[in-house]
Coordinates of C-alpha atoms in Angstrom, one line a residue:
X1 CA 194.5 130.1 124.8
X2 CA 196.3 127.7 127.0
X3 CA 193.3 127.8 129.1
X4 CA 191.2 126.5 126.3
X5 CA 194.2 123.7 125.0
X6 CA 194.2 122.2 128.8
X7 CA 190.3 121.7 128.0
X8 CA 190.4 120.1 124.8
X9 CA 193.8 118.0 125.7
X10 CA 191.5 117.1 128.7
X11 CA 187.9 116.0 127.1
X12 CA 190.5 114.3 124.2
X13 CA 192.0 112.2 126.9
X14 CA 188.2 111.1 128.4
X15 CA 186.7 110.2 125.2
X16 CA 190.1 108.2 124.2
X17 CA 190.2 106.5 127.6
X18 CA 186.3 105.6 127.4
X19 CA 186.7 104.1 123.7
X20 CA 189.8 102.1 125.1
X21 CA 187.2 100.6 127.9
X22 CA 185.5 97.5 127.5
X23 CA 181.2 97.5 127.5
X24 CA 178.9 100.1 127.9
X25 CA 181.7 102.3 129.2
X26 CA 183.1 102.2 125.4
X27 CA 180.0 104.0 124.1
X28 CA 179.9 107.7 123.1
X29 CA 179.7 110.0 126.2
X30 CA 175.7 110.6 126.8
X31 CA 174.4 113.4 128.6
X32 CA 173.8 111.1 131.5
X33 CA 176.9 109.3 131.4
X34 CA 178.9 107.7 134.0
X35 CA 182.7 106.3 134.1
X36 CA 183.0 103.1 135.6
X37 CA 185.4 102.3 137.9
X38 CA 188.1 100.0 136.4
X39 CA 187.2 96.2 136.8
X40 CA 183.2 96.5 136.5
X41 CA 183.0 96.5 132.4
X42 CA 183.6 92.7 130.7
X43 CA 185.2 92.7 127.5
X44 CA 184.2 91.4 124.4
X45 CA 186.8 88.5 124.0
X46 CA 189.0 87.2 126.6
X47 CA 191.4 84.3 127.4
X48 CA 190.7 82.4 130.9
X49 CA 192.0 78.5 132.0
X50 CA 188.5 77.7 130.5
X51 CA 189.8 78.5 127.1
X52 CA 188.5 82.2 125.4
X53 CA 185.1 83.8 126.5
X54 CA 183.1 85.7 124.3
X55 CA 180.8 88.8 125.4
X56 CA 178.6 91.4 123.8
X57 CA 178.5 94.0 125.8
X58 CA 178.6 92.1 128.8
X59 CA 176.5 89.4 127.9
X60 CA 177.9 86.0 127.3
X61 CA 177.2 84.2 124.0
X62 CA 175.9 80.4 124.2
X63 CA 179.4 78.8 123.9
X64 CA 180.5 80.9 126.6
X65 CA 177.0 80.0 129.0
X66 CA 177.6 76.3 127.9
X67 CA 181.4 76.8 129.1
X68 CA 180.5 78.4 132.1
X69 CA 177.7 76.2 133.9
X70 CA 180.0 73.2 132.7
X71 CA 182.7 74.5 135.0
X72 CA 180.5 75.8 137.6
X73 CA 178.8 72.3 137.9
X74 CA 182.1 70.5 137.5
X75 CA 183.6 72.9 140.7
X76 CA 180.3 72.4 142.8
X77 CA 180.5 69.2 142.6
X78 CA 184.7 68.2 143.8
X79 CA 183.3 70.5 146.5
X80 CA 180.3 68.6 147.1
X81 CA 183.0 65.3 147.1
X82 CA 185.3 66.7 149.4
X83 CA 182.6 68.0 151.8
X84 CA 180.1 64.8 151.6
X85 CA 183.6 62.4 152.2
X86 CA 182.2 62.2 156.1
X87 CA 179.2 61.0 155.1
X88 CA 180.3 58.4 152.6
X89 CA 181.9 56.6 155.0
X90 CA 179.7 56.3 156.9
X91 CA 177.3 55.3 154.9
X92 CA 179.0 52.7 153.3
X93 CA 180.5 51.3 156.6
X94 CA 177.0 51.3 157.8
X95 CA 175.9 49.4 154.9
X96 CA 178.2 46.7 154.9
X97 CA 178.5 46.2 158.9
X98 CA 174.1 46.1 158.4
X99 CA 174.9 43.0 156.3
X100 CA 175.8 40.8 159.4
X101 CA 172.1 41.5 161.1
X102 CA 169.9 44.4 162.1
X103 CA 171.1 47.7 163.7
X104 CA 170.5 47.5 167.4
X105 CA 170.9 44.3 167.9
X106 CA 173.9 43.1 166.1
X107 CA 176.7 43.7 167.5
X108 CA 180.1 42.6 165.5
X109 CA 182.9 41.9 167.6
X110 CA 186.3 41.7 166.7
X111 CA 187.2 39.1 169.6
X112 CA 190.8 37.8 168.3
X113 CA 191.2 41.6 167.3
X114 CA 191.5 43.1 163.9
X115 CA 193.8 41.9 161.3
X116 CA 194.7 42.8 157.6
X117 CA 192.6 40.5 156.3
X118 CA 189.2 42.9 156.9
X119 CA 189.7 46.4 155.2
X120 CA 189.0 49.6 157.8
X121 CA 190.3 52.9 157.1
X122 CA 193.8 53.4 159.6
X123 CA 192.5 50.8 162.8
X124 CA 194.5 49.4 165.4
X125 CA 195.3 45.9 166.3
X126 CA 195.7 46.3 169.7
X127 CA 192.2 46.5 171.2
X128 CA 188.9 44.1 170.3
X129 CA 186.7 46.7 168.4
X130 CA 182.5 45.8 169.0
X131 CA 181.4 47.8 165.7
X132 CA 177.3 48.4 166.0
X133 CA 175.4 50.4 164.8
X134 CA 172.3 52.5 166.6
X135 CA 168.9 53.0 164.5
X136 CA 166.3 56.0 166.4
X137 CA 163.4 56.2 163.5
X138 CA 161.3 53.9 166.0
X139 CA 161.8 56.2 168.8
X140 CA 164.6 56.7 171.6
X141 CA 167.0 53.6 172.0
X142 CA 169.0 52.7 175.1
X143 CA 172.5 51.8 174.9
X144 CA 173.9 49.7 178.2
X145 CA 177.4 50.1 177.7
X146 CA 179.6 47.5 179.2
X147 CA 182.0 48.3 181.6
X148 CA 186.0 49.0 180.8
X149 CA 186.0 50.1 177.1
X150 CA 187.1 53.5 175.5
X151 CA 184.2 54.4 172.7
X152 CA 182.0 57.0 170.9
X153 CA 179.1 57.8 169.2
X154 CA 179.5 60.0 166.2
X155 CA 176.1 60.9 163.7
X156 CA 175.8 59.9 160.0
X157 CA 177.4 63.0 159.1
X158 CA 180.3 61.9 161.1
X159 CA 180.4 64.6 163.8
X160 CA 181.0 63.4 167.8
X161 CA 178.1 62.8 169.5
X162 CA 179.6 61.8 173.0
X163 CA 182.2 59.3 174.7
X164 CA 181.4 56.0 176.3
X165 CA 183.1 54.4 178.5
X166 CA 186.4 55.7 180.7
X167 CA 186.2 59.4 179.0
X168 CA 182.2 59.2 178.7
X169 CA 180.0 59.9 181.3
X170 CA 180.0 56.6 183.0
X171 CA 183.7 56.4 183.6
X172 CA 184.2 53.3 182.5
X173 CA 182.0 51.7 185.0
X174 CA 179.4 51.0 182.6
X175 CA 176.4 52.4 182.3
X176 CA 172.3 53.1 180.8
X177 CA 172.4 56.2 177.7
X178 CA 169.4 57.2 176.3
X179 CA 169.9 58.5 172.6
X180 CA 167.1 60.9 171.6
X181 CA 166.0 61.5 167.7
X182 CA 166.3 64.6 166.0
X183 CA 163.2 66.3 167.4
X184 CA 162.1 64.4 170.5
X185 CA 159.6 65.8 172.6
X186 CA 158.8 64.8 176.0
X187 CA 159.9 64.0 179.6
X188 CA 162.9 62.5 180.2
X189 CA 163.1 59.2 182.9
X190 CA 165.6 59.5 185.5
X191 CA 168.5 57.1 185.5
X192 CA 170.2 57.1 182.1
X193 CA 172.7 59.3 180.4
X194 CA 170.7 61.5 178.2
X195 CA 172.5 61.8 174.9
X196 CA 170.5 64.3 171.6
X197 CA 171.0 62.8 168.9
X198 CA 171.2 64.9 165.4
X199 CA 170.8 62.4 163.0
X200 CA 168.9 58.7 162.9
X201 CA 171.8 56.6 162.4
X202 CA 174.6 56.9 164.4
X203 CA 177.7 54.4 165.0
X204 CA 178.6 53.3 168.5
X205 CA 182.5 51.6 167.8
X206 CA 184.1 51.3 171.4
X207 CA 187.2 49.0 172.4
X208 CA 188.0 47.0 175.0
X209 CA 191.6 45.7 175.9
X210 CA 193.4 42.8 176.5
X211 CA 194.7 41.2 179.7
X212 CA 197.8 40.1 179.8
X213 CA 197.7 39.4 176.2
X214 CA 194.5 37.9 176.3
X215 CA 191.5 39.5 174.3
X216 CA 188.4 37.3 176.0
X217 CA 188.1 39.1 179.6
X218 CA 187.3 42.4 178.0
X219 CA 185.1 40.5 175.1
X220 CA 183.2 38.6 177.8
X221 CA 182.5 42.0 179.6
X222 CA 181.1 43.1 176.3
X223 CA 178.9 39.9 175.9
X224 CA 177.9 40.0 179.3
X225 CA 176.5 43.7 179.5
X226 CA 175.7 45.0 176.4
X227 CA 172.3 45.9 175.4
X228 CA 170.5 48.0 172.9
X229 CA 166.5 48.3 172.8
X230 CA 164.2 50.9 172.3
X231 CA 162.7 52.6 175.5
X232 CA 159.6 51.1 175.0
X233 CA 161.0 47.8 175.3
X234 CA 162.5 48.3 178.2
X235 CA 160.3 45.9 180.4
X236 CA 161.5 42.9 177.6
X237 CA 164.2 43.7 175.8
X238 CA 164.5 42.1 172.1
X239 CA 167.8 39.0 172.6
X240 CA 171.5 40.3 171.0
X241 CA 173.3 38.5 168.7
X242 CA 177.2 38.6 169.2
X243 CA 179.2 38.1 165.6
X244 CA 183.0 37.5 165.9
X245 CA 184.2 39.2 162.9
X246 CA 187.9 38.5 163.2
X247 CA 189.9 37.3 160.3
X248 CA 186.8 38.4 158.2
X249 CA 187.7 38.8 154.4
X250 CA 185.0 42.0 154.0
X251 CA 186.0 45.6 153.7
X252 CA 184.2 49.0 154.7
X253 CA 186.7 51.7 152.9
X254 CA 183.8 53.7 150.7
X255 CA 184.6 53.5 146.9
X256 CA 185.7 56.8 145.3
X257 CA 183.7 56.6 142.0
X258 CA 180.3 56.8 140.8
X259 CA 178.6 54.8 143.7
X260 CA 180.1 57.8 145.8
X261 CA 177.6 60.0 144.7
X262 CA 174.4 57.2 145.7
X263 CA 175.7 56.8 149.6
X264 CA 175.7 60.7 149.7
X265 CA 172.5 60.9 148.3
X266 CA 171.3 58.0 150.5
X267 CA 172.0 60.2 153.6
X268 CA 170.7 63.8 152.5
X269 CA 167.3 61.1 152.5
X270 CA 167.3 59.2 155.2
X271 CA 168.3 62.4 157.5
X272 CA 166.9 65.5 158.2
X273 CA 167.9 68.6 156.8
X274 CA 168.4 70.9 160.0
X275 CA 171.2 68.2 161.1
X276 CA 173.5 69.8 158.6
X277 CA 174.3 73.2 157.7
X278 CA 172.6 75.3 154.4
X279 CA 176.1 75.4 152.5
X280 CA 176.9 71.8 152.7
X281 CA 173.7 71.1 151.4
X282 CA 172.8 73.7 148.9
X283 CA 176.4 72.0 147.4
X284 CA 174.3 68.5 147.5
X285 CA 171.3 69.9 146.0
X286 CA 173.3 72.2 143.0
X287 CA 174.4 68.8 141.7
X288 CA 171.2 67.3 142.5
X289 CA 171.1 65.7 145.4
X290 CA 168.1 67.6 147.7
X291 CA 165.9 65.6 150.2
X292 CA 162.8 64.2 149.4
X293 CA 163.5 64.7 145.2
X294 CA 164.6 62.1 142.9
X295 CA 168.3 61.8 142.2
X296 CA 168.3 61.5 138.3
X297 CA 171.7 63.4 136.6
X298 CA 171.3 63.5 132.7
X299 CA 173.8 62.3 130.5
X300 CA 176.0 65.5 130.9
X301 CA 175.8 65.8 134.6
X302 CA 177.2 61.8 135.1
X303 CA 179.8 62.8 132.8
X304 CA 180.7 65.6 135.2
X305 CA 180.0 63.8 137.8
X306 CA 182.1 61.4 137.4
X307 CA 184.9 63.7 136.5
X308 CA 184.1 65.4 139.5
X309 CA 184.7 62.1 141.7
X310 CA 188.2 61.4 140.2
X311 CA 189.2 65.0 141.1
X312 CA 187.8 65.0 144.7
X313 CA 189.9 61.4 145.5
X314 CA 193.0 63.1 144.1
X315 CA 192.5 66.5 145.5
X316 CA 191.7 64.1 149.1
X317 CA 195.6 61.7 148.4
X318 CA 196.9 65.0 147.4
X319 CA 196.3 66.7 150.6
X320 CA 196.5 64.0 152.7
X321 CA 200.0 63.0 151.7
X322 CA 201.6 66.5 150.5
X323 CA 199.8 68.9 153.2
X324 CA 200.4 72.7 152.5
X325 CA 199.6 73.5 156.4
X326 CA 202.7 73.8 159.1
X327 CA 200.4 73.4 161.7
X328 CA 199.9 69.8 160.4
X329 CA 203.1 68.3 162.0
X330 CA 204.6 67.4 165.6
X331 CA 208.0 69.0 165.3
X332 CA 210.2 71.6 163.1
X333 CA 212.1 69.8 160.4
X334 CA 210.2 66.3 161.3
X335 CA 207.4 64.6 159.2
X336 CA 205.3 63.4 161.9
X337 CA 201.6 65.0 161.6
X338 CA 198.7 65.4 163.4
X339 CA 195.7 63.9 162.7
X340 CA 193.9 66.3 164.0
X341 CA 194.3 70.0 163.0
X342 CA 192.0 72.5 165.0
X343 CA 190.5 69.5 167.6
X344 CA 188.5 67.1 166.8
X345 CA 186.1 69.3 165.3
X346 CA 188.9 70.8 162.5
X347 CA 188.7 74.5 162.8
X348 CA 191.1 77.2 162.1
X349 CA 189.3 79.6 165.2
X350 CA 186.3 79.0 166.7
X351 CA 183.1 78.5 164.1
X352 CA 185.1 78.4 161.1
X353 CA 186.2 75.1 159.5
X354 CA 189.6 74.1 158.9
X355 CA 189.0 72.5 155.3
X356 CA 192.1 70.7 154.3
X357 CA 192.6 69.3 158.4
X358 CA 188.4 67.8 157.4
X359 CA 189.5 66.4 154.3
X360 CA 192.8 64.5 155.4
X361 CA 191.4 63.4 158.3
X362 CA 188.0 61.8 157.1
X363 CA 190.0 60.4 154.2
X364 CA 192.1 58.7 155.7
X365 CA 190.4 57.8 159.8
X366 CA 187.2 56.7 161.3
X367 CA 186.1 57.9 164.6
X368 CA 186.0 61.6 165.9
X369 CA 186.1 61.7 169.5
X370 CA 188.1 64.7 172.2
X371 CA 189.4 61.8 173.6
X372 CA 191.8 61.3 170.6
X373 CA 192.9 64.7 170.7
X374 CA 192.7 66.7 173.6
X375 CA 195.5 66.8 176.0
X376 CA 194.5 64.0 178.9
X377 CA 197.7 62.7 180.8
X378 CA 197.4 59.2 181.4
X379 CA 193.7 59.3 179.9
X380 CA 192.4 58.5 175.9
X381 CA 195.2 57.7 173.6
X382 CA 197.2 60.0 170.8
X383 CA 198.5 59.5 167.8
X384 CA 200.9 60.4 165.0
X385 CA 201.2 60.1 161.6
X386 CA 203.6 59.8 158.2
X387 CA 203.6 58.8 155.1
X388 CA 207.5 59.7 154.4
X389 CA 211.1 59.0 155.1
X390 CA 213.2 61.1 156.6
X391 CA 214.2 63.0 153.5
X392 CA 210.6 63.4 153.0
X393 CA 210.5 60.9 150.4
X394 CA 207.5 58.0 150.4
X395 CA 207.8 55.0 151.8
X396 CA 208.5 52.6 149.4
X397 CA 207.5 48.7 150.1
X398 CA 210.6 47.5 148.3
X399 CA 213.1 49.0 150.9
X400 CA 214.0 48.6 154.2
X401 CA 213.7 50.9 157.2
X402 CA 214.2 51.7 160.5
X403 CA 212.4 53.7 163.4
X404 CA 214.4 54.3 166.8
X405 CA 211.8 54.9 169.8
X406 CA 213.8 56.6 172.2
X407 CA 213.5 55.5 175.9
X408 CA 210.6 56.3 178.1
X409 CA 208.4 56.2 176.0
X410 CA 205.3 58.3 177.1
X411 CA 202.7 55.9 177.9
X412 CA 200.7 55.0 180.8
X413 CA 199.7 51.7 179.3
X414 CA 200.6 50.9 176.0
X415 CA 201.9 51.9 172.5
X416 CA 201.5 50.9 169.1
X417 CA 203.2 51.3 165.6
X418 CA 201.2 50.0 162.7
X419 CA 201.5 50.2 158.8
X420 CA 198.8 51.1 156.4
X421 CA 198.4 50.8 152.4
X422 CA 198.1 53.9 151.1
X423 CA 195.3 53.0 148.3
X424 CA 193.0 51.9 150.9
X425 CA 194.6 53.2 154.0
X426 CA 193.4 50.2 155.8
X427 CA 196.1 47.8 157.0
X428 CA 198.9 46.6 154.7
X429 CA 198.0 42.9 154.0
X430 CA 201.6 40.8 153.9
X431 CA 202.4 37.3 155.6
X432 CA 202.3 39.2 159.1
X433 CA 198.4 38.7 160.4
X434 CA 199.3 41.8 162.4
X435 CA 201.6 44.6 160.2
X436 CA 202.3 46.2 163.8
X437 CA 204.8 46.1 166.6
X438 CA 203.2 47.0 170.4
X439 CA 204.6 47.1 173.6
X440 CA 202.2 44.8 174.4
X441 CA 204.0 42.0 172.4
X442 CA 205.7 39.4 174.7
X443 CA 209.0 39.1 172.3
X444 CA 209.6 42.4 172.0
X445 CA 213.2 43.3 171.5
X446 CA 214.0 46.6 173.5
X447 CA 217.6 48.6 173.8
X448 CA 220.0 48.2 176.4
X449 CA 219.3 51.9 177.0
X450 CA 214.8 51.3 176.7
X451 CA 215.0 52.8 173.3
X452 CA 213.0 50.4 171.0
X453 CA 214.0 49.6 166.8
X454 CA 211.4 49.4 164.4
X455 CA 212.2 47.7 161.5
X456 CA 209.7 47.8 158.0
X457 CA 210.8 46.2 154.5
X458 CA 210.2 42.9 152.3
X459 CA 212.2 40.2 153.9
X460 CA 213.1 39.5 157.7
X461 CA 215.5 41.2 159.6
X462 CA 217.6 39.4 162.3
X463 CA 215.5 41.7 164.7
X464 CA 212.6 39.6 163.6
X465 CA 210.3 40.4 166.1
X466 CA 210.6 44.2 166.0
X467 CA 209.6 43.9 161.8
X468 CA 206.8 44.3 160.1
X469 CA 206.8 43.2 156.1
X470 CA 206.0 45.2 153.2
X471 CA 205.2 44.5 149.8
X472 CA 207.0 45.8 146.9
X473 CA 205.6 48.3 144.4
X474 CA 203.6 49.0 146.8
X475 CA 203.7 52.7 149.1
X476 CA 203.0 52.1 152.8
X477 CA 202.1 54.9 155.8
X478 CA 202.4 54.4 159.5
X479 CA 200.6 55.7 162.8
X480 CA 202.0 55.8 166.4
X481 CA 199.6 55.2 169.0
X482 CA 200.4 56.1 172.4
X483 CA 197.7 54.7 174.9
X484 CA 197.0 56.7 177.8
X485 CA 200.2 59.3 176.9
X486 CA 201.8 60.8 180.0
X487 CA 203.1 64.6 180.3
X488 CA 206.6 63.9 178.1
X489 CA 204.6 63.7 175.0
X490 CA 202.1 66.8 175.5
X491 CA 205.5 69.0 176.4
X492 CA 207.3 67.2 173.7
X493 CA 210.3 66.5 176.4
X494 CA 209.8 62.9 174.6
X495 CA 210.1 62.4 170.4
X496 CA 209.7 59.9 168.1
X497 CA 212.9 59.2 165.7
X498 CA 211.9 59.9 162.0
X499 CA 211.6 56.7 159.5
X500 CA 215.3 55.9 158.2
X501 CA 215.7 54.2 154.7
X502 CA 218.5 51.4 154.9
X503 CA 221.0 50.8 152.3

């Protein structure tokens, strides 16, 4: 009897439990029938961030579908932003630089250095920049680099490609680099640095320094020894034409809206597919962006689209400025980041990407290079970055600040501090041609004890020469550039004060 109660209490309990599961698993027990496993059935109704979802057994109605691709679109396609960001920055720095003459053979030269007027993402004003840009669809090019600079080549989907100059093969003694395009076959002449080349387009920034202040040696080395030409024009070599670009009113910061979406597609054509991985483009193409196809988005896809671009800029400011990862900064307790976060190639271990560290970077920087982030005493340069006071609050251009350098600072040749807007995170255009205090500056006040004061705000200190202005209602960021850093900064012996706010 209690036998036979167990079974019935027990076959009860089964056939309540299946009619309390959702789908198939709800239906009367068959002959054939199989419980699911918890997790596997979909119900008929359910509430999600999407809103409610209807089913029928498992099958979603048309609302539902419509819901669904909506968001699936709308989330392939912030990825497809924050992943194509590289690329866009390229191509519209590309684009514009193209405007002053033909790759090759243009080279623009920043010969009284750069100032605030011309609008680059986070550069220095320091060093002369010679900006060119190298074009392979006619076959292999030669680049004669000039002597004394510290450069790179990095492809159109803004990967390094090599180092030129004193971290490059050549030393800094100049020197002859052939770039092969994607797929080149055939010997290679002797006598030239042989560089592969994924991509067609690649950018070739290097800079040269000043002399005792003075910009023109190092500009007339450039003048003097640069050439570009393809191989088989090495026996006459088409003329250069030198552009001094300084004090330029032109900007190459890519715009974050619709025309986003044009440069990427611009790239995935003009480059082949094997130079970038399947996920990044099966992204591009589920939004439809794919090689050799039209790019033509019906009315619903530019809506989301455009949505899609608005969210990828403020998912980009949002982890640039408020980064979730503690690997991101110098020191415990101190706001100075990297700007580099798994090397120069961003990854979290080897062959896996590091995606917030390729976001923040590319948003904010041009130029990806070891020599900017691997550990070389009294070699390349380093840098450090912050966006925040020492409370962790933003820097506001309507206050004043200071920044104590302590003494010794870890430099081989020289240092930098320079402020950027945060909008365009190119320099922060004030009064001041040159937002930046350097070592290199003649007046530069320094500490009885070598420590240095920064100061940062809207009007003049007494300190003048240490200052650099702001501009109020407007938020500012900073980098630290050390120049050839010696040991004290690798071991961290040596560390930059945090950004006081003044009453």
């Amino acid at each position: 009897m209690k036998r036979t109660w167990v079974m019935k209490a027990a076959l009860m309990a089964i056939i309540v439990g299946g009619l309390a599961l959702p789908g198939w698993a709800a239906s009367p027990r068959m002959k054939m029938t199989t419980t699911l496993a918890p997790g596997i059935a979909m119900p008929d109704k359910v509430e999600s961030r999407l809103g409610e979802l209807r089913f029928f057994e498992g099958f979603p109605d048309k609302a539902t579908t419509e819901k669904i691709y909506d968001n699936l679109d709308f989330q392939r396609a912030v990825q497809a932003y924050l992943l194509a960001i590289p690329a866009v920055s390229q191509a519209y720095n590309r684009n514009e630089i193209l405007k002053l003459g033909p790759a090759n053979t243009t080279v623009p030269i920043f010969e009284n250095r750069m100032d605030s007027k011309s609008v680059f993402l986070t550069p220095n004003t320091e060093t002369p920049y010679s900006w060119m840009w190298i074009d392979l669809r006619g076959g292999p090019v030669v680049l004669e680099a000039p002597p004394k600079v510290l450069g790179t080549l990095n492809d159109m989907w803004y990967r390094w490609v090599v180092d030129i100059g004193f971290t490059g093969p050549d030393k800094g003694a100049g020197g002859k680099y052939l770039i092969l395009p994607p797929g080149h076959k055939g010997d290679i002449p002797q006598g030239y640095f042989a560089v592969k080349s994924p991509t067609f387009s690649l950018w070739a920034p290097w800079r040269s320094f000043v002399v005792n202040g003075d910009p023109k040696p190092g500009v007339d080395l450039i003048k003097k020894h640069t050439r570009v030409y393809r191989l088989s024009e090495a026996a006459n070599p088409p003329p250069m034409k030198f552009i001094n670009v300084s004090g330029r009113d032109f900007g190459t910061v890519a715009p974050a809206d619709d025309a986003f979406w044009e440069l990427l597609n611009q790239v995935v054509q003009e480059e082949p597919g094997e130079s970038l991985d399947p996920i990044r483009l099966g992204f591009y193409a589920s939004i439809g962006i794919e090689k050799g196809k039209p790019f033509e988005p019906d009315a619903r896809m530019k809506k989301i689209l455009s949505d899609a671009a608005l969210v990828g800029d403020a998912t980009a400011r949002a982890i640039a400025f408020h980064t979730r990862q503690k690997q991101a900064f110098y020191y415990q307790g101190s706001n100075w980041q990297l700007p580099f976060i798994g090397g120069y190639r961003f990854e979290t271990q080897p062959h896996v990407l590091n995606m917030d560290a390729y976001i923040y970077y590319y948003f904010m920087a041009t130029g990806v290079t070891p020599a900017m982030e691997e550990k070389m005493v009294g070699q390349g340069s380093q840098y450090a970055w912050t966006a925040k006071d020492a409370k962790g609050s933003s820097l506001d251009g309507g206050r004043n600040y200071k920044l104590r350098l302590p003494p010794n600072i870890p430099v081989k040749n020289f240092w930098s501090v320079i402020i950027y807007d945060n909008q365009a995170r190119s320099m922060v255009q004030t009064d001041q041609q040159f937002p930046s205090v350097s070592s290199q500056q003649k007046d530069l006040v320094v500490n009885a004890d070598g420590s240095v004061d920064i100061y940062f705000g809207p009007n003049a200190p007494k300190q003048k020469a240490n200052w650099i202005q702001t501009v109020p209602g407007k938020g500012w960021n900073t980098i630290l550039r050390l120049y050839s850093p010696t040991e004290a900064w690798f071991d961290k012996t040596w560390r930059p004060g945090e950004i006081e706010r003044l009453q």
